[in-house]
Short mmCIF file of C-alpha atoms and ligand atoms in Angstrom, two decimals:
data_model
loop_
_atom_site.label_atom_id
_atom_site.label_comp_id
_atom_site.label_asym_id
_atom_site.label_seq_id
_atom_site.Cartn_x
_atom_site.Cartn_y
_atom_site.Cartn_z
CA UNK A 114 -65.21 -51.07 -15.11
CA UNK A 115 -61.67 -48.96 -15.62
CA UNK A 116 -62.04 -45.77 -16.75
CA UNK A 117 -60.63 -45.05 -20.23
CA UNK A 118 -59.15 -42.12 -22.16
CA UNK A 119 -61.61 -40.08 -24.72
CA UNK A 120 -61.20 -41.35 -28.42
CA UNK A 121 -58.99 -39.69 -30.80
CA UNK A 122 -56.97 -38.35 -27.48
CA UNK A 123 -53.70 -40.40 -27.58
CA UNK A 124 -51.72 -40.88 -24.07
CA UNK A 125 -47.95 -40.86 -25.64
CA UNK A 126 -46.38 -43.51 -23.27
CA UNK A 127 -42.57 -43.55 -21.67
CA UNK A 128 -41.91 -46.18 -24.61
CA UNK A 129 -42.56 -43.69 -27.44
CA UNK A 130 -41.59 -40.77 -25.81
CA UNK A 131 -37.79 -40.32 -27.17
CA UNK A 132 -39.11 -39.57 -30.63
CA UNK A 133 -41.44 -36.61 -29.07
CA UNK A 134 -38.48 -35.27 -27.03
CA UNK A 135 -35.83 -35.89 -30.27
CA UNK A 136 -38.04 -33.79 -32.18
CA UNK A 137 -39.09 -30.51 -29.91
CA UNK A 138 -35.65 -31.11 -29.00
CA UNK A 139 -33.86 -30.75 -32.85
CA UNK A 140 -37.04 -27.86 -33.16
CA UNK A 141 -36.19 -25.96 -30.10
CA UNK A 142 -32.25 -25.79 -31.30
CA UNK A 143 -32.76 -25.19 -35.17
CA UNK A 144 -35.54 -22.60 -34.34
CA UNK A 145 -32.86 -21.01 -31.77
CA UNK A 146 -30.42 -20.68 -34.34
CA UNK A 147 -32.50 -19.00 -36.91
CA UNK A 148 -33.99 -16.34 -34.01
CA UNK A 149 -36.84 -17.61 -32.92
CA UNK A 150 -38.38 -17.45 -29.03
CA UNK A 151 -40.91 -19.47 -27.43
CA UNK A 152 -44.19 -18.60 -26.89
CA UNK A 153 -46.77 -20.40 -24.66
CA UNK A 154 -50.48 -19.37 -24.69
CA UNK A 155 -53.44 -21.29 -22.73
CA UNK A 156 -55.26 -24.15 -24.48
CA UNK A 157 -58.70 -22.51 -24.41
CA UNK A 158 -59.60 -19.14 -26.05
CA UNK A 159 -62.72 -17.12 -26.65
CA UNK A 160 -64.35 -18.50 -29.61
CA UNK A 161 -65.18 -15.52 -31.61
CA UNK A 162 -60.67 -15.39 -31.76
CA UNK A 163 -60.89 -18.50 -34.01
CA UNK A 164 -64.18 -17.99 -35.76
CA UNK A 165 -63.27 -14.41 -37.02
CA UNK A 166 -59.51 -15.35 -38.20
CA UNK A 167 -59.90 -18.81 -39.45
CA UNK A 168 -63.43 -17.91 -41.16
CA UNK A 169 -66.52 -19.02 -40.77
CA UNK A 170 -67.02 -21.18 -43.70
CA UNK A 171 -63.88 -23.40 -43.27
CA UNK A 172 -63.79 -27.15 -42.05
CA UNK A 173 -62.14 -26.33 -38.48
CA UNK A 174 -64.70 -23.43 -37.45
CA UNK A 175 -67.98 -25.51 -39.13
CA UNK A 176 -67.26 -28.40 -37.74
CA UNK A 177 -64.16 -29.17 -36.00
CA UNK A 178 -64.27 -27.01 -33.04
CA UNK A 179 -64.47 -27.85 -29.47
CA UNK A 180 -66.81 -25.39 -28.08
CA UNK A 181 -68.36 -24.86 -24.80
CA UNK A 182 -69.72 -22.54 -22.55
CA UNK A 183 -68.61 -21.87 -19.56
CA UNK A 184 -70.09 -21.79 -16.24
CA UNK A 185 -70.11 -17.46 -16.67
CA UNK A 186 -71.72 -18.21 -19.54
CA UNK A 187 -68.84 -17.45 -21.87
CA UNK A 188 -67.95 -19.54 -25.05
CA UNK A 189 -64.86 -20.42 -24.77
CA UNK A 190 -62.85 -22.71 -27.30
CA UNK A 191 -60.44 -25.38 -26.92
CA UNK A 192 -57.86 -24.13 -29.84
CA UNK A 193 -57.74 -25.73 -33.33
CA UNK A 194 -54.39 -24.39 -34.52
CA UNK A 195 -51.61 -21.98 -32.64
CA UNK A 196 -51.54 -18.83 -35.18
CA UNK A 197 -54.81 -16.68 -33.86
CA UNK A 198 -53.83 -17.19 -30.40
CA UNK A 199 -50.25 -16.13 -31.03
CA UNK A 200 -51.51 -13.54 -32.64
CA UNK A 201 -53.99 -12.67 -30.00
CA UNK A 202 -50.98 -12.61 -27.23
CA UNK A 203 -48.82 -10.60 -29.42
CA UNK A 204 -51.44 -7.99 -29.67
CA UNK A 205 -52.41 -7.88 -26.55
CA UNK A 206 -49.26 -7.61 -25.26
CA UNK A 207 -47.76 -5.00 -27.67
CA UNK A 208 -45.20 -7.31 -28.33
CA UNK A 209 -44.62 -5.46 -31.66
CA UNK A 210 -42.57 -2.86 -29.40
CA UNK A 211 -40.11 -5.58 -28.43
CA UNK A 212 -37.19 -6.12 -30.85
CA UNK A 213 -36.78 -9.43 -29.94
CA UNK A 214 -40.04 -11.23 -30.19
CA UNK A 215 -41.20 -10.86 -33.86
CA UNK A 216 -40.45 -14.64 -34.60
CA UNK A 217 -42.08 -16.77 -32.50
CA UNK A 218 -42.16 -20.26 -31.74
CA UNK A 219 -44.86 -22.81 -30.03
CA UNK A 220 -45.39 -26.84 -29.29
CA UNK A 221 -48.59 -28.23 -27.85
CA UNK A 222 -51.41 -29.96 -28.19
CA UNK A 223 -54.45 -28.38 -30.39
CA UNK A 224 -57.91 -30.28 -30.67
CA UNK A 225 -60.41 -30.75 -33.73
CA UNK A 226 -63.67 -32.78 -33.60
CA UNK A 227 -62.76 -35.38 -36.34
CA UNK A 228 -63.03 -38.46 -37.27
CA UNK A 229 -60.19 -40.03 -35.89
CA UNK A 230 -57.74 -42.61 -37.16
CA UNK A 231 -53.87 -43.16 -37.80
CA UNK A 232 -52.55 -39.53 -38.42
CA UNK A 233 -56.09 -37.83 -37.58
CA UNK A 234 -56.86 -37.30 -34.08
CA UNK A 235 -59.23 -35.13 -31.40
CA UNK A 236 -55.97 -33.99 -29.02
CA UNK A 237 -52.53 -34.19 -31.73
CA UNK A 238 -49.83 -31.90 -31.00
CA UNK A 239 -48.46 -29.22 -33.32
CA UNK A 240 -44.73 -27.47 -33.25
CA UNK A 241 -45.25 -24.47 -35.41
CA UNK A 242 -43.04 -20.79 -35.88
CA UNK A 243 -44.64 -17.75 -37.29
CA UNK A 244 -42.19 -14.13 -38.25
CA UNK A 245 -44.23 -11.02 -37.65
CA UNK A 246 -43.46 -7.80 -39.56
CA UNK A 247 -41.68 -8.26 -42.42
CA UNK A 248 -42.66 -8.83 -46.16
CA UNK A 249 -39.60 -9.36 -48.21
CA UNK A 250 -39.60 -12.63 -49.68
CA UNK A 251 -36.43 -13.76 -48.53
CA UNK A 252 -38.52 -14.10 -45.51
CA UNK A 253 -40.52 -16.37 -46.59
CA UNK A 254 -37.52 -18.30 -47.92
CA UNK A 255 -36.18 -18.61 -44.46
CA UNK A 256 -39.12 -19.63 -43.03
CA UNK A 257 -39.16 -22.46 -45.62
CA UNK A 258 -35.52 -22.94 -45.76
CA UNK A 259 -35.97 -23.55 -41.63
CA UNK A 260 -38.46 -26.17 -42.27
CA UNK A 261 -36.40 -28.25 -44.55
CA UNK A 262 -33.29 -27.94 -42.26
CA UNK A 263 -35.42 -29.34 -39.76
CA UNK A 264 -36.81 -32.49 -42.01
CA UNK A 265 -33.45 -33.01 -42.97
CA UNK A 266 -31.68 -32.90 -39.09
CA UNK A 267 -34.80 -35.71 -38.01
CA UNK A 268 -33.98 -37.93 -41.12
CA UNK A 269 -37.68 -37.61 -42.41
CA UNK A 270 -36.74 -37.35 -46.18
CA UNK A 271 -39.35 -38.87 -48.11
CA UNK A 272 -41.66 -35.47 -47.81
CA UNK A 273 -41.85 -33.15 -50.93
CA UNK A 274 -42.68 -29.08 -50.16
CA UNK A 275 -45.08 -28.15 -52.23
CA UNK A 276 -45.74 -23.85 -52.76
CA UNK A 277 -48.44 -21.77 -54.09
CA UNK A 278 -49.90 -18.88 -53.86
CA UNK A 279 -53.42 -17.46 -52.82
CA UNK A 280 -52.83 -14.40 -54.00
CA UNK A 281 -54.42 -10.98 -51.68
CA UNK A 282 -57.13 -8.76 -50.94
CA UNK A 283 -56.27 -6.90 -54.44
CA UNK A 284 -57.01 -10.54 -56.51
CA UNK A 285 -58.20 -13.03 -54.89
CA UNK A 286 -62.00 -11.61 -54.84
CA UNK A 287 -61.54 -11.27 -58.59
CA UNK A 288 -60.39 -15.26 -58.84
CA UNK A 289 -62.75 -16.21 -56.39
CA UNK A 290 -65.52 -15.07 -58.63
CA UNK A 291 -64.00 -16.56 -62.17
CA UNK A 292 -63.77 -19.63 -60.23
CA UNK A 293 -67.08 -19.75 -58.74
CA UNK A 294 -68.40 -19.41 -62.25
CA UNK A 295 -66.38 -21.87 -63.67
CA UNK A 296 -68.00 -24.55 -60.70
CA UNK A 297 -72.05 -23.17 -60.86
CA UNK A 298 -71.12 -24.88 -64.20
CA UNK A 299 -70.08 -27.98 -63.33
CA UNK A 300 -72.51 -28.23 -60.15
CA UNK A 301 -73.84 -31.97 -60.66
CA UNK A 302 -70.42 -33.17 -60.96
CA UNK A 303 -69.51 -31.49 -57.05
CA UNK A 304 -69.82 -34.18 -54.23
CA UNK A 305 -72.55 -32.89 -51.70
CA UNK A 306 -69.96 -30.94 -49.19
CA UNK A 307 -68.75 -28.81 -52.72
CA UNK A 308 -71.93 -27.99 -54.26
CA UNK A 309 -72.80 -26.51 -50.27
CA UNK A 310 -69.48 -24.77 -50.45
CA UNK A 311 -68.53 -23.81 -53.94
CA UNK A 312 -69.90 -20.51 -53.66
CA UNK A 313 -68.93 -19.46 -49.53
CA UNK A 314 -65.15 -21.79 -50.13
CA UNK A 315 -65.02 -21.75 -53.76
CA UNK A 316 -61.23 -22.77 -53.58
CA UNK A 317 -61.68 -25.36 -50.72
CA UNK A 318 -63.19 -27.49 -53.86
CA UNK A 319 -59.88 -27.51 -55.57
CA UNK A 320 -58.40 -29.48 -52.49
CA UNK A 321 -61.57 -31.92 -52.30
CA UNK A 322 -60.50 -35.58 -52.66
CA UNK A 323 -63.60 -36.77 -54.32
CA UNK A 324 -62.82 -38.08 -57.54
CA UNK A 325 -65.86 -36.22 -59.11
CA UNK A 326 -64.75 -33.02 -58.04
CA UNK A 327 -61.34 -33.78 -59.26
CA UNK A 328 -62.47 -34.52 -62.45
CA UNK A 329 -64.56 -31.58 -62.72
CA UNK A 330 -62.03 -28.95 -61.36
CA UNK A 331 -58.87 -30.69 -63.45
CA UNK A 332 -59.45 -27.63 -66.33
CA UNK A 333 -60.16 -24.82 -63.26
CA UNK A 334 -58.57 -21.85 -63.28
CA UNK A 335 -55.24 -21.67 -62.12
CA UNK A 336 -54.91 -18.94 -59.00
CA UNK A 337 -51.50 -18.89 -60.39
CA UNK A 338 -52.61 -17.55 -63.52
CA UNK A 339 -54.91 -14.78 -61.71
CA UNK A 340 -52.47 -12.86 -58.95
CA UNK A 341 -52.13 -9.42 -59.45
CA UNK A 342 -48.94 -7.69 -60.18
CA UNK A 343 -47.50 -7.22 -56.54
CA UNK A 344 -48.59 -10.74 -55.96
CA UNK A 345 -46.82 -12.11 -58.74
CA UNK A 346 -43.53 -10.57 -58.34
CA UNK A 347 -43.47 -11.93 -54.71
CA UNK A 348 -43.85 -15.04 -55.36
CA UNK A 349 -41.36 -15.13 -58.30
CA UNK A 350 -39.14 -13.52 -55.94
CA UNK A 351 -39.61 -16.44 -53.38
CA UNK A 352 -38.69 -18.72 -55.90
CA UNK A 353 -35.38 -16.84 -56.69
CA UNK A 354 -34.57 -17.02 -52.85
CA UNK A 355 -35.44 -20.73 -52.70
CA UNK A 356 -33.24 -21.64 -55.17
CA UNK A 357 -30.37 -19.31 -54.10
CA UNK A 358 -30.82 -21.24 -50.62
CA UNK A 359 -30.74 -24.42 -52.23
CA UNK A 360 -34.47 -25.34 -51.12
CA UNK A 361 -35.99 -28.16 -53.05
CA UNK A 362 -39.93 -27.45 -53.78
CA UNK A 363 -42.52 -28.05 -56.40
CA UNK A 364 -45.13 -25.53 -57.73
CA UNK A 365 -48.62 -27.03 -57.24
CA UNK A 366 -51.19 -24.15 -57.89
CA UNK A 367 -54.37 -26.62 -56.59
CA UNK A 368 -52.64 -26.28 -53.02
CA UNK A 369 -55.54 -24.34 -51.08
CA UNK A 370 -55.31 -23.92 -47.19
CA UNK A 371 -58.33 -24.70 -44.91
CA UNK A 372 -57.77 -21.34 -43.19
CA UNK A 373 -59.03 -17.83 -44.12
CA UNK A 374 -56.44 -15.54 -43.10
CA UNK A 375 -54.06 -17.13 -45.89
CA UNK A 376 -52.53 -14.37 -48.69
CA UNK A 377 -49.59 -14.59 -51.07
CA UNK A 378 -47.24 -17.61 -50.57
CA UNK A 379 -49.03 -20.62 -49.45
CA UNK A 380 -47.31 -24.31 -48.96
CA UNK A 381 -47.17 -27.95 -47.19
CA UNK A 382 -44.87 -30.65 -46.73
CA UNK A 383 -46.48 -33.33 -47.97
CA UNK A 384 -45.28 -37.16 -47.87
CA UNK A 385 -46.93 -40.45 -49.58
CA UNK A 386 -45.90 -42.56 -46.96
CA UNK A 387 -49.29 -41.54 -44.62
CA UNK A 388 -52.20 -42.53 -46.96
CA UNK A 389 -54.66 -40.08 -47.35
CA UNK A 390 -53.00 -37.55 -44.00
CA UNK A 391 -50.35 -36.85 -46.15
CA UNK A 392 -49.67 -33.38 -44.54
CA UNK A 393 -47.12 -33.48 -42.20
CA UNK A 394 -46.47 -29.44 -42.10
CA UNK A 395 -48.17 -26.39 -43.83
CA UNK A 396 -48.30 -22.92 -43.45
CA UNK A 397 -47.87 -19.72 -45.02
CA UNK A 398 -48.33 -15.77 -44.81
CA UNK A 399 -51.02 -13.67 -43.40
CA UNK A 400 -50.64 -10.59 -44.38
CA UNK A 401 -54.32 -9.16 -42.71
CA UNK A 402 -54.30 -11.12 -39.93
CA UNK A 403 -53.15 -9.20 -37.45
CA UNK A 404 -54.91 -5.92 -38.39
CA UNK A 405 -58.09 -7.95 -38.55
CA UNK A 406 -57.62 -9.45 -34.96
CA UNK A 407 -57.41 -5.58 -33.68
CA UNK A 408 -53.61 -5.16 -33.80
CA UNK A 409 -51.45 -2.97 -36.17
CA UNK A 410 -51.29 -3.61 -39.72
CA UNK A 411 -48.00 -5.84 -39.71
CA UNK A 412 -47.94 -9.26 -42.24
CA UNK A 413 -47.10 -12.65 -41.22
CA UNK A 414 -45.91 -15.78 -42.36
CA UNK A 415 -45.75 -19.30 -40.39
CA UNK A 416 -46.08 -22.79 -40.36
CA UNK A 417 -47.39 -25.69 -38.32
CA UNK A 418 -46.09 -28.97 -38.19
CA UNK A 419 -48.22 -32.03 -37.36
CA UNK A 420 -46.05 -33.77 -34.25
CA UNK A 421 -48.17 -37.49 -34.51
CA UNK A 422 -47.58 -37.24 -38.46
CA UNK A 423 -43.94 -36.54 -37.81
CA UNK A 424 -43.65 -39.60 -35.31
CA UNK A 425 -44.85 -41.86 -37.94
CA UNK A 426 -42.49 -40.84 -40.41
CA UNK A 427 -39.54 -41.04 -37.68
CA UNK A 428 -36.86 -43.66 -38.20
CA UNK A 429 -37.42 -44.60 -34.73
CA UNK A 430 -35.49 -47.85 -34.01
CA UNK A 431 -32.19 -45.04 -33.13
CA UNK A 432 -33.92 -43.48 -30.13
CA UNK A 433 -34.32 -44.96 -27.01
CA UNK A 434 -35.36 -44.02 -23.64
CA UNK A 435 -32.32 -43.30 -21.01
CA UNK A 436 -31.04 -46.88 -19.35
CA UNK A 437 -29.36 -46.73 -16.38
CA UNK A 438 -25.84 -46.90 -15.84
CA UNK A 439 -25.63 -48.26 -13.01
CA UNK A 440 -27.54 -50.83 -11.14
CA UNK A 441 -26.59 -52.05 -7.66
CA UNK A 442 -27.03 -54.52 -6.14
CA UNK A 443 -27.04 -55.24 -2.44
CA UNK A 444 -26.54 -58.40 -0.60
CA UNK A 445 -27.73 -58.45 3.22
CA UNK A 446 -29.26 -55.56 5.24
CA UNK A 447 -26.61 -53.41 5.76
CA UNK A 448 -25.12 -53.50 1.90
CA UNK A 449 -28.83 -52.19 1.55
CA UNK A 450 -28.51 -49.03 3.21
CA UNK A 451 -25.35 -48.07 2.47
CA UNK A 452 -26.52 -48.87 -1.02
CA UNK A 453 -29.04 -46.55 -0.40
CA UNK A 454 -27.15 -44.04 0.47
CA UNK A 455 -24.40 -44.37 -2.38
CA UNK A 456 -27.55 -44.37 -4.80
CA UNK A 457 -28.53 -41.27 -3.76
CA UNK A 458 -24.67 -39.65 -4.00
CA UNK A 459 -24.66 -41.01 -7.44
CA UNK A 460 -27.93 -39.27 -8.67
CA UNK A 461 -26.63 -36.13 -6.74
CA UNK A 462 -23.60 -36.43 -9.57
CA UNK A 463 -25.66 -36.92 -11.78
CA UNK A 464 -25.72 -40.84 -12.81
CA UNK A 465 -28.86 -42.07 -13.42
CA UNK A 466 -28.63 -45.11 -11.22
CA UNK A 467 -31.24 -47.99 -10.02
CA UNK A 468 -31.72 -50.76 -6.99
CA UNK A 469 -34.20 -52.18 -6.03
CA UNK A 470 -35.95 -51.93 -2.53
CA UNK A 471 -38.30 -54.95 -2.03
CA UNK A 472 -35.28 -57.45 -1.11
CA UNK A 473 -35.06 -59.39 -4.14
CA UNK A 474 -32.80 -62.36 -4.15
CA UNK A 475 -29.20 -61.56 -6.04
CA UNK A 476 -30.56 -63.84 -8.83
CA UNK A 477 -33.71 -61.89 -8.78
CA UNK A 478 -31.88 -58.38 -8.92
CA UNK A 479 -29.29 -59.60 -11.87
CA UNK A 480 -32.57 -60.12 -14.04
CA UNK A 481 -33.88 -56.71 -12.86
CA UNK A 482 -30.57 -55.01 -14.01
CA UNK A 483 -30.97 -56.71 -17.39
CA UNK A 484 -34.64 -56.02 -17.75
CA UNK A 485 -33.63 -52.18 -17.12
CA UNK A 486 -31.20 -52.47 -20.03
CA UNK A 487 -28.59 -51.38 -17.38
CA UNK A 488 -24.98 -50.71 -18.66
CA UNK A 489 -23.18 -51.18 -15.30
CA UNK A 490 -23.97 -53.28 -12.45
CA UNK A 491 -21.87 -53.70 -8.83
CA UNK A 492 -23.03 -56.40 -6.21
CA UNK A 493 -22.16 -55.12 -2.79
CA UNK A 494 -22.24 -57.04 0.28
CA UNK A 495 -20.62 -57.15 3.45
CA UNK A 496 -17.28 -57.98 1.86
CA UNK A 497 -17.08 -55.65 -0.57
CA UNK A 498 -17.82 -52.82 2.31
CA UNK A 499 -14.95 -54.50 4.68
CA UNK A 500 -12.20 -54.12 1.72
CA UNK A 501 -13.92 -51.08 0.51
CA UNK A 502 -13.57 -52.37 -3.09
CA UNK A 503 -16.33 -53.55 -5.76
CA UNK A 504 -16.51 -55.13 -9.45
CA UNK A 505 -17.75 -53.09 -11.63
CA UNK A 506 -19.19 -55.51 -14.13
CA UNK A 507 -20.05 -54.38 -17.71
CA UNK A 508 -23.59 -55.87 -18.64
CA UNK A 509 -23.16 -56.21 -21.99
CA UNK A 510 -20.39 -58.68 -21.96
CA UNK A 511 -19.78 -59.64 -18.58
CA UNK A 512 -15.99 -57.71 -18.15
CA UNK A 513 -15.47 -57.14 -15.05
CA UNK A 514 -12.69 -54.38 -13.11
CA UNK A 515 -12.08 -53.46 -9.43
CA UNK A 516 -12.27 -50.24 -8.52
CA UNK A 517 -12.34 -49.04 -4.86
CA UNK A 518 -15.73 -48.00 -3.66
CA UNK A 519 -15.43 -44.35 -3.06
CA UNK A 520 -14.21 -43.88 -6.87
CA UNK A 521 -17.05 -45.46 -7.77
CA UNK A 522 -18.83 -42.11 -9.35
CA UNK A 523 -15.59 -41.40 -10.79
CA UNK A 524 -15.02 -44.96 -12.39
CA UNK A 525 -18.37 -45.13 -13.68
CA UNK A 526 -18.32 -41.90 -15.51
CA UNK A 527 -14.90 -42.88 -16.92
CA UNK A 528 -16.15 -45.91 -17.96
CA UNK A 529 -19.25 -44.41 -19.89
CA UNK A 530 -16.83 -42.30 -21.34
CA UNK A 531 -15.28 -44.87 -22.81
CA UNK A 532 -18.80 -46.39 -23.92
CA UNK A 533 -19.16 -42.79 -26.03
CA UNK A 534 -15.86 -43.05 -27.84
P1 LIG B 619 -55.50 -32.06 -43.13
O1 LIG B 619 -55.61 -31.65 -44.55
O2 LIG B 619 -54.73 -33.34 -42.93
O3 LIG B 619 -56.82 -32.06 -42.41
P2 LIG B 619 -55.06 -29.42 -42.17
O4 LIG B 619 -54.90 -28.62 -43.39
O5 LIG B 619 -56.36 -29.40 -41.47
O6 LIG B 619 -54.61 -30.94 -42.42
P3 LIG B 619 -53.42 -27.62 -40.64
O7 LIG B 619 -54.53 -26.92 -40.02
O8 LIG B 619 -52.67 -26.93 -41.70
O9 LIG B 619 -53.91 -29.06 -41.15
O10 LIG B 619 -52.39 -28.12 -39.52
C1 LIG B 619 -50.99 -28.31 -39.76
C2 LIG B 619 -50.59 -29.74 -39.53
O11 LIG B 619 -51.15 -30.26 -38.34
C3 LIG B 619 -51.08 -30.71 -40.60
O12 LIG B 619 -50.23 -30.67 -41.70
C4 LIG B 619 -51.03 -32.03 -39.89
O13 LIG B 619 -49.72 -32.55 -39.89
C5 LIG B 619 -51.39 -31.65 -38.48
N1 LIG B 619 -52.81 -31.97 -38.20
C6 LIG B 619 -53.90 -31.28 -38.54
N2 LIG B 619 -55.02 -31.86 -38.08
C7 LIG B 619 -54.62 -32.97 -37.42
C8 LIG B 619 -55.29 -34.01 -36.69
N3 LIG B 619 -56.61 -34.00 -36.52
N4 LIG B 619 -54.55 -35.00 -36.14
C9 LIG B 619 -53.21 -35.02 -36.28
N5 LIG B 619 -52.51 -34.07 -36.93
C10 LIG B 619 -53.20 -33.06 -37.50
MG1 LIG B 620 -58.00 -30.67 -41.44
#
């Protein structure tokens, strides 16, 4: 029996790659032009890095994690999300010295033990940013003003960003507690995984789907209603910026993250075209994160944006996978090798050209050139080296012109010029 891949860990094949490149591609650019440098950390970190920032009493560190110990007997985790190790690097490497690397940018794959199906999976892939350092709201408008440019340059527009805010240290502990006696009240109405969590994640049952606990939390308080003063400016102020940039969103105050380390301005892109994973990006700032990872007390704000989720939503019938340009094809033994040779001068110049090397009738190699969606074809044989001139023969429609052989690199790029225009 063939060996098979693990479930809920996805190979992404050459025929759906274009959409994955498109996208890190359009992210990499916009990200460039707002400031932002890559980061890459490793996939695995020590465990206690993602229990201590993400909490202990949220969905990813109670049961999503992948955690194992290693053969020095370390626990070691394969990371959930991108933030705490970010975070982690930047601390470790003092990269708060450097004027240049206090917004940050990361793609790769993250893994949660879940239950997987379309949108929801054990390996997905994440692009997310994060700007380290600075609290003015018009920060936080950028950051979301970013993420829209970049829905709208992919042509994903059926997503609405929703905002909130979770308030901070000052008066959140005060909302937690008016909310956790508003649930102890309504405890038989809580599915089983809320009445365990209503008083460790009393705001987790806000953001349960389970129409009892919907029903029961529909008169909750509002956090909205419950931020202290500094809070409440800021995100009033984040609304003035968001409209000054021209940023569509929608308040929706029963927005609650599954993460810890959330404060102040809190929000997701959210889309009803992916059933029930209808998060396609989400994010927002942190201002105690970094101080309570061991680093300096700098805030934070960031996002992550759900790569498989983004794929799905992709108008994808406009991307393809390069074709060739040119395919040749080679009649007789020595057409082959000087075909071989020419190939290779071609992909020196850069033209992504084909043959084929297992002596395929001409009839044989014509299909090939079609099957490989091939733009331009030549036939060379012994003729065509004598006279030192070839038909270059447009697939599409079967036009052919002469050109002599050693402008062929020339020709063809001319030609595919033409193609562009
Ligand atoms: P959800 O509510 O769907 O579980 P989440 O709140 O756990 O999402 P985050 O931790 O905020 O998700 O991650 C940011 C984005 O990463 C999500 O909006 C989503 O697009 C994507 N994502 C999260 N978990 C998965 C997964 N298991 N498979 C695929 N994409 C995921
Ligand atoms: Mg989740």
């Amino acid at each position: 029996m063939s060996i098979t891949g693990i479930k809920g860990m996805n190979d992404i094949l050459p025929h759906d790659i274009a959409a994955w490149q498109f996208l890190e591609q359009q992210a990499r650019q916009i990200f460039h032009t707002y400031g932002y440098k890559e980061i890459r950390v490793p996939v695995v970190e020590k465990t206690e890095l993602f229990s201590r920032s993400i909490g202990e009493t949220t969905d990813i560190v109670e049961k999503e994690m992948y955690t194992f110990v290693d053969k020095g007997n370390n626990s070691i985790t394969l990371r959930p999300e991108g933030t705490a190790p970010v975070m982690r690097s930047f601390i470790q490497h003092k990269l708060y010295n450097e004027a240049n690397s206090s917004k940050l940018y990361y793609m790769g794959p993250m893994f949660r033990y879940e239950r997987p199906q379309k949108g929801r999976y054990r390996q997905f892939h994440q692009i997310g940013a994060e700007v380290i350092g600075q609290d003015d709201p018009r920060i936080d408008a950028q950051v979301l003003a970013m993420l829209s440019h970049f829905f709208t340059a992919v042509g994903i527009t059926n997503v609405s960003l929703q905002l909130n805010s979770l308030g901070c240290n000052a008066c959140r502990p005060d909302y937690r507690r008016t909310l956790i006696e508003f649930l102890t009240q309504r405890l038989d109405a809580l599915c089983d995984d809320c009445k365990r969590r209503y008083s460790t994640n009393p705001l987790r049952v806000l953001d349960c789907k389970a129409a009892g606990c919907k029903e029961a939390t529909a008169t909750a308080p509002s956090v909205l209603d419950n931020l202290c003063t500094e809070c409440e400016e800021h995100f009033h102020k984040v609304q003035h910026h968001l409209n000054a940039l021209e940023v569509p969103y929608e308040i929706n105050n029963r927005m609650v993250r599954g993460l810890d380390y959330y404060t102040k301005t809190t929000f997701e892109m959210v889309t009803t075209a992916l059933g029930a994973q209808n998060a396609v990006a989400a994010g927002g700032r942190y201002d105690g994160l970094i101080q309570e990872l061991g680093g300096p007390a700098l805030p934070g704000i960031g996002f992550a944006m759900g790569v498989e989720r983004l794929v799905l939503l992709l108008d994808t019938h406009k991307l393809k996978a390069p074709v060739p340009q040119l395919f040749i094809a080679a009649l007789g033994e020595r057409a082959q090798q000087e075909s071989f040779v020419i190939l290779n001068r071609l992909q020196h110049q850069g033209i992504y050209a084909e043959m084929d090397f297992s002596g395929k009738s001409l009839k044989a190699q014509m299909r090939l050139a079609n099957k490989l969606d091939s733009v331009y074809s030549i036939v060379l044989g012994d003729n065509e080296l004598e006279a030192g001139t070839v038909s270059l023969k447009r697939m599409a429609d079967g036009t052919e012109m002469n050109i002599e052989l050693h402008t062929l690199a020339a020709s063809i790029t001319a030609a595919l010029d033409g193609e562009e225009a």
